[in-house]
Coordinates of C-alpha atoms in Angstrom, one line a residue:
I211 CA 4.9 -27.0 -7.3
G212 CA 7.3 -25.5 -4.8
M213 CA 10.3 -27.3 -6.5
M214 CA 9.1 -25.9 -9.8
I215 CA 9.2 -22.4 -8.4
D216 CA 12.6 -23.0 -7.0
R217 CA 13.8 -24.1 -10.5
R218 CA 12.1 -21.0 -11.9
E219 CA 9.8 -23.1 -14.0
F220 CA 7.1 -20.6 -13.6
G221 CA 4.9 -21.6 -16.5
Q222 CA 4.7 -25.2 -15.4
A223 CA 4.3 -24.2 -11.8
D224 CA 1.4 -21.9 -12.7
R225 CA -0.4 -24.6 -14.6
Q226 CA -0.1 -27.1 -11.8
L227 CA -1.1 -24.6 -9.2
R228 CA -4.2 -23.5 -11.1
R229 CA -5.2 -27.1 -11.4
Y230 CA -4.6 -27.7 -7.6
L231 CA -6.5 -24.5 -6.6
A232 CA -9.4 -25.4 -8.8
A233 CA -9.8 -28.6 -6.8
H234 CA -8.9 -27.0 -3.5
P235 CA -9.9 -23.3 -3.8
N236 CA -9.6 -22.4 -0.1
D237 CA -6.5 -24.4 0.7
P238 CA -4.1 -22.0 2.7
Q239 CA -0.9 -23.8 1.5
G240 CA -2.0 -23.5 -2.1
M241 CA -2.8 -19.8 -1.6
L242 CA 0.7 -19.3 0.0
L243 CA 2.2 -21.1 -3.0
R244 CA 0.4 -18.7 -5.3
G245 CA 1.8 -15.7 -3.4
R246 CA 5.3 -17.3 -3.6
L247 CA 5.0 -17.8 -7.3
L248 CA 3.8 -14.3 -8.0
G249 CA 6.6 -12.9 -5.8
A250 CA 9.2 -15.0 -7.6
Q251 CA 7.9 -13.4 -10.8
Q252 CA 8.3 -10.0 -9.2
R253 CA 4.6 -9.3 -9.5
F254 CA 4.6 -7.8 -6.1
D255 CA 1.1 -6.1 -6.1
A256 CA -0.5 -9.3 -7.3
C257 CA 1.5 -11.3 -4.7
A258 CA 0.4 -9.1 -1.8
R259 CA -3.3 -9.2 -2.9
S260 CA -3.2 -12.9 -3.2
L261 CA -1.7 -13.4 0.2
E262 CA -4.2 -11.2 1.8
Q263 CA -6.9 -13.6 0.6
V264 CA -5.8 -16.3 3.0
P265 CA -8.8 -16.9 5.3
A266 CA -8.7 -15.3 8.7
D267 CA -9.6 -18.5 10.6
V268 CA -6.5 -20.5 9.6
V269 CA -3.0 -20.4 11.2
E270 CA -1.5 -19.5 7.8
R271 CA -3.1 -16.1 8.0
A272 CA -0.3 -14.5 10.1
P273 CA 2.6 -15.6 7.9
A274 CA 0.5 -14.7 4.9
L275 CA 0.1 -11.1 6.2
L276 CA 3.8 -10.9 7.1
Q277 CA 4.7 -11.8 3.5
A278 CA 2.0 -9.6 2.1
G279 CA 3.5 -6.7 3.9
Q280 CA 6.9 -7.5 2.5
A281 CA 5.4 -7.8 -1.0
W282 CA 3.7 -4.4 -0.6
N283 CA 6.9 -2.9 0.5
L284 CA 8.7 -4.2 -2.6
A285 CA 5.9 -2.8 -4.7
R286 CA 6.6 0.6 -3.1
R287 CA 3.2 0.6 -1.3
R288 CA 4.4 1.5 2.1
R289 CA 1.0 2.3 3.7
N290 CA -0.4 -1.1 2.4
A291 CA 2.7 -2.8 3.9
E292 CA 2.1 -1.0 7.3
R293 CA -1.5 -2.0 7.3
A294 CA -0.7 -5.7 6.6
W295 CA 1.9 -5.9 9.4
K296 CA -0.3 -4.1 11.9
E297 CA -3.2 -6.5 11.0
C298 CA -0.9 -9.4 11.6
L299 CA -0.1 -8.2 15.1
Q300 CA -3.8 -8.4 16.0
I301 CA -3.9 -12.1 15.3
A302 CA -4.0 -14.4 18.4
N303 CA -3.9 -18.2 18.1
D304 CA -2.1 -21.3 19.3
D305 CA 0.4 -21.5 16.5
P306 CA 3.8 -21.9 18.1
D307 CA 5.4 -19.9 15.3
L308 CA 3.2 -16.9 15.8
P309 CA 5.5 -15.1 18.3
L310 CA 8.3 -15.2 15.7
V311 CA 6.0 -14.0 12.9
H312 CA 5.0 -11.1 15.2
E313 CA 8.6 -10.3 15.9
H314 CA 9.4 -10.1 12.2
C315 CA 6.4 -7.7 11.8
R316 CA 7.6 -5.5 14.6
R317 CA 11.1 -5.3 13.2
M318 CA 9.7 -4.4 9.8
L319 CA 7.5 -1.7 11.4
C320 CA 10.5 -0.3 13.4
R321 CA 12.5 0.0 10.3
M322 CA 9.7 1.7 8.5
Y323 CA 9.0 4.2 11.3
A324 CA 12.7 5.0 11.6
V325 CA 13.2 5.7 7.9
E326 CA 10.0 7.8 7.9
R327 CA 11.1 9.8 10.9
R328 CA 8.0 8.8 12.9
R329 CA 9.4 9.0 16.5
D330 CA 6.3 8.3 18.5
E331 CA 5.4 5.2 16.5
L332 CA 9.0 4.0 16.6
W333 CA 9.1 4.4 20.4
T334 CA 5.9 2.4 20.8
M335 CA 7.0 -0.4 18.5
T336 CA 10.5 -0.7 20.0
E337 CA 8.9 -0.9 23.5
E338 CA 6.7 -3.8 22.3
L339 CA 9.7 -5.5 20.7
A340 CA 11.8 -5.1 23.8
Q341 CA 9.1 -6.7 25.9
R342 CA 8.9 -9.8 23.7
I343 CA 12.4 -10.7 22.6
A344 CA 15.1 -12.6 24.4
P345 CA 17.0 -10.7 27.1
Q346 CA 20.3 -10.9 25.1
Q347 CA 18.5 -9.1 22.2
R348 CA 17.1 -6.2 24.1
H349 CA 20.0 -3.9 23.1
E350 CA 18.6 -4.0 19.5
P351 CA 15.5 -1.8 20.1
L352 CA 17.6 0.6 22.2
S353 CA 20.0 0.8 19.3
M354 CA 17.2 1.7 17.0
R355 CA 16.2 4.5 19.2
T356 CA 19.7 5.8 19.5
R357 CA 20.2 5.7 15.7
F358 CA 17.0 7.7 15.3
E359 CA 18.0 10.3 17.9
F360 CA 21.2 11.0 16.2
E361 CA 19.6 11.0 12.7
M362 CA 22.1 8.4 11.5
V363 CA 20.2 7.6 8.3
D364 CA 22.0 8.8 5.2
P365 CA 19.6 11.2 3.4
K366 CA 20.8 9.9 -0.1
V367 CA 20.0 6.3 0.9
A368 CA 16.7 7.2 2.4
L369 CA 15.6 9.3 -0.6
G370 CA 16.5 6.4 -2.9
E371 CA 14.2 4.2 -0.9
L372 CA 11.3 6.7 -0.4
E373 CA 11.0 8.7 -3.6
P374 CA 9.8 5.7 -5.7
A375 CA 7.0 5.2 -3.1
V376 CA 5.4 8.6 -3.6
E377 CA 5.5 8.0 -7.4
Q378 CA 3.4 4.9 -6.7
D379 CA 1.2 6.6 -4.2
P380 CA 1.2 10.4 -4.4
E381 CA -1.0 10.6 -1.3
D382 CA 1.3 8.8 1.0
W383 CA 1.8 11.8 3.3
S384 CA 4.0 10.0 5.8
T385 CA 6.5 9.1 3.1
R386 CA 6.3 12.5 1.4
R387 CA 6.9 14.2 4.8
A388 CA 10.0 12.1 5.4
I389 CA 11.3 12.9 1.9
G390 CA 11.0 16.6 2.7
Q391 CA 12.9 16.1 6.0
Y392 CA 15.7 14.3 4.3
H393 CA 16.0 17.0 1.6
L394 CA 16.2 19.5 4.5
E395 CA 19.0 17.5 6.2
A396 CA 20.8 17.3 2.8
T397 CA 20.4 21.2 2.4
N398 CA 18.2 20.7 -0.6
T399 CA 16.1 23.7 0.6
E400 CA 13.7 24.2 -2.3
K401 CA 12.9 20.5 -2.6
A402 CA 12.3 20.3 1.2
R403 CA 10.0 23.3 1.2
A404 CA 8.0 22.0 -1.8
Q405 CA 7.4 18.6 -0.3
L406 CA 6.7 19.8 3.3
Y407 CA 4.4 22.6 2.2
R408 CA 2.4 20.2 0.1
C409 CA 2.0 17.9 3.2
V410 CA 0.5 20.7 5.3
R411 CA -1.6 22.0 2.4
E412 CA -3.2 18.6 1.7
D413 CA -3.2 17.1 5.2
R414 CA -3.9 20.1 7.4
D415 CA -4.8 18.2 10.5
S416 CA -1.5 16.2 10.6
L417 CA 0.5 17.3 13.5
A418 CA 3.6 15.6 12.2
A419 CA 3.3 17.5 8.9
W420 CA 3.1 20.8 10.8
E421 CA 6.0 20.0 13.0
A422 CA 8.2 19.2 10.0
W423 CA 7.0 22.4 8.1
L424 CA 7.8 24.6 11.1
R425 CA 11.2 23.0 11.4
C426 CA 11.8 23.7 7.7
L427 CA 10.8 27.3 8.0
F428 CA 13.0 27.8 11.1
E429 CA 16.1 26.1 9.6
T430 CA 15.8 28.0 6.4
A431 CA 15.6 31.2 8.3
D432 CA 12.1 32.0 7.1
I433 CA 11.0 33.7 10.3
F434 CA 8.3 35.6 8.5
G435 CA 6.9 32.3 7.2
L436 CA 7.1 30.9 10.7
E437 CA 5.1 33.8 12.0
Q438 CA 2.4 33.2 9.4
A439 CA 2.3 29.4 10.0
I440 CA 1.9 29.6 13.8
P441 CA -1.8 30.8 13.8
E442 CA -2.7 28.1 11.3
L443 CA -1.7 25.2 13.6
P444 CA -4.3 22.5 14.3
P445 CA -5.7 22.0 17.8
A446 CA -3.4 19.0 18.3
A447 CA -0.4 21.4 18.3
D448 CA -1.2 22.2 21.9
G449 CA 0.3 18.8 22.8
S450 CA 3.4 19.2 20.8
A451 CA 6.7 20.4 22.4
D452 CA 8.0 21.4 19.0
C453 CA 5.1 23.6 18.2
W454 CA 5.4 25.4 21.5
K455 CA 9.2 25.8 20.8
Y456 CA 8.4 27.7 17.6
R457 CA 5.6 29.6 19.3
A458 CA 8.2 30.7 21.8
I459 CA 10.7 31.7 19.1
V460 CA 8.0 33.8 17.3
A461 CA 6.9 35.5 20.6
E462 CA 10.4 36.4 21.5
R463 CA 10.9 37.9 18.0
Q464 CA 7.7 39.9 18.5
K465 CA 9.2 41.3 21.8
D466 CA 6.6 39.5 23.9
L467 CA 8.9 38.0 26.5
D468 CA 6.1 36.8 28.9
R469 CA 4.4 34.9 26.1
A470 CA 7.8 33.5 25.0
I471 CA 8.5 32.3 28.5
A472 CA 5.1 30.7 28.9
A473 CA 5.5 28.9 25.5
A474 CA 9.0 27.7 26.3
R475 CA 7.8 26.4 29.7
R476 CA 5.2 24.3 27.9
A477 CA 7.8 22.9 25.6
V478 CA 9.9 21.8 28.6
E479 CA 6.8 20.2 30.3
L480 CA 5.9 18.2 27.1
R481 CA 9.4 17.0 26.3
P482 CA 11.6 17.1 29.4
S483 CA 14.3 15.0 27.7
E484 CA 15.2 17.8 25.2
G485 CA 18.0 20.0 26.4
E486 CA 17.3 22.7 23.8
H487 CA 14.0 23.5 25.5
Y488 CA 15.8 24.2 28.8
H489 CA 18.4 26.3 27.1
R490 CA 15.8 28.5 25.4
L491 CA 13.7 28.9 28.5
G492 CA 16.8 29.6 30.6
Q493 CA 17.9 32.4 28.2
F494 CA 14.4 34.0 28.2
L495 CA 14.4 33.9 32.0
M496 CA 17.8 35.5 32.2
Q497 CA 16.5 38.3 29.9
A498 CA 13.6 38.8 32.2
G499 CA 15.9 39.1 35.2
N500 CA 15.3 35.7 36.8
R501 CA 18.9 34.7 36.9
E502 CA 18.6 32.0 39.5
E503 CA 16.0 29.9 37.7
G504 CA 17.6 30.7 34.3
Q505 CA 21.0 29.5 35.4
A506 CA 19.5 26.3 36.8
L507 CA 17.8 25.6 33.5
L508 CA 21.0 26.3 31.5
A509 CA 22.8 23.8 33.9
R510 CA 20.1 21.2 33.2
N511 CA 20.7 21.7 29.4
K512 CA 24.4 21.1 30.0
E513 CA 23.6 17.9 31.9
L514 CA 21.5 16.6 29.1
Q515 CA 24.1 17.5 26.5
D516 CA 26.7 15.6 28.5
A517 CA 24.4 12.6 28.8
Q518 CA 23.7 12.7 25.1
Q519 CA 27.4 12.7 24.3
E520 CA 27.9 9.8 26.7
L521 CA 25.3 7.9 24.7
R522 CA 26.9 8.8 21.4
D523 CA 30.2 7.6 22.6
A524 CA 28.7 4.4 23.9
Y525 CA 26.8 3.8 20.7
D526 CA 30.0 4.4 18.6
A527 CA 31.8 1.8 20.8
Y528 CA 28.8 -0.6 20.5
R529 CA 29.0 -0.4 16.7
R530 CA 32.7 -0.9 16.7
E531 CA 33.0 -3.7 19.2
F532 CA 29.7 -5.5 19.7
D533 CA 30.1 -9.1 18.9
D534 CA 27.4 -10.8 21.0
D535 CA 29.9 -11.0 23.8
V536 CA 28.0 -10.9 27.2
G537 CA 30.4 -8.3 28.6
S538 CA 29.8 -6.0 25.7
V539 CA 26.1 -6.3 26.0
E540 CA 26.2 -5.5 29.7
L541 CA 28.4 -2.4 29.1
V542 CA 26.2 -1.0 26.3
S543 CA 23.1 -1.7 28.3
F544 CA 24.6 0.1 31.3
C545 CA 25.3 3.2 29.2
F546 CA 21.9 3.1 27.7
R547 CA 20.3 2.9 31.2
R548 CA 22.3 5.8 32.4
W549 CA 21.0 7.9 29.5
V550 CA 17.5 6.8 30.0
S551 CA 17.7 7.6 33.7
K552 CA 18.5 11.2 32.7
H553 CA 15.2 11.4 30.8
V554 CA 16.8 11.7 27.4
F555 CA 14.5 8.9 26.2

């Protein structure tokens, strides 16, 4: 049957497979073949659903979920794909191939989180990946983080990948939010506002949606809209450095310097790796007459900016020159470690 699928003799393969599964209805290999046949026919929804039917108590369950996630992804069902890969990562058995299956799932999830601008999930998954791959590969998750930090995904490419997904699933808020952010980066202001406002309207408790909406309001110079949005933030916003940043901006605009300073301090506490927060707090303190602390914070911002530039230079060299040479790996790793030591990650 597998050879028939390879030869694209789908009709004959389907007849033989139906006969086989009628005699062996719970055979995992037969179920994997059915998924393979459906995938070869580009019936990706049916392929994914078929693969998810592989029983939980067989070793084929993990590779079936990996492939189901890939099929869901091809079907533009990103949340279904994420669910399948995360379920696969929960499997524990004695299959010697399981670590490699898990590695593939983590790589798929890293790519998904990066494209969808989901920083916290990306950081968690790259950490898991780094702990489980060979030492000579550990530069890869650091590279993923660096690429994310510098927003090195082309908005046009990302939109081409993501927009069909919300056509398939209009309530995929993670993907819709990412679409809004890419429109914002591409200066498609009206499209960005429409997508991001819909996210906060329909998913009002989503902190990520609110952070993206506040950024959109600020970057499109809608300070009045920003002032209106701040009081509507969900309770989770108290743990967000970005939300405190925008609270500080609004407070300063309203001539409440004490409140602006307090909000800016909270932003620094929550995200000490972000130089922008030190710069803003330093400026506010200088306005308040606290020049000593203000200058120290401005100097810390400069230190972080320099560290960030060092990393950008190292990453550019990494992309130009990296060829699996041990010396290159050690050089790039050293640059990454210097950056990490300065709290940028």
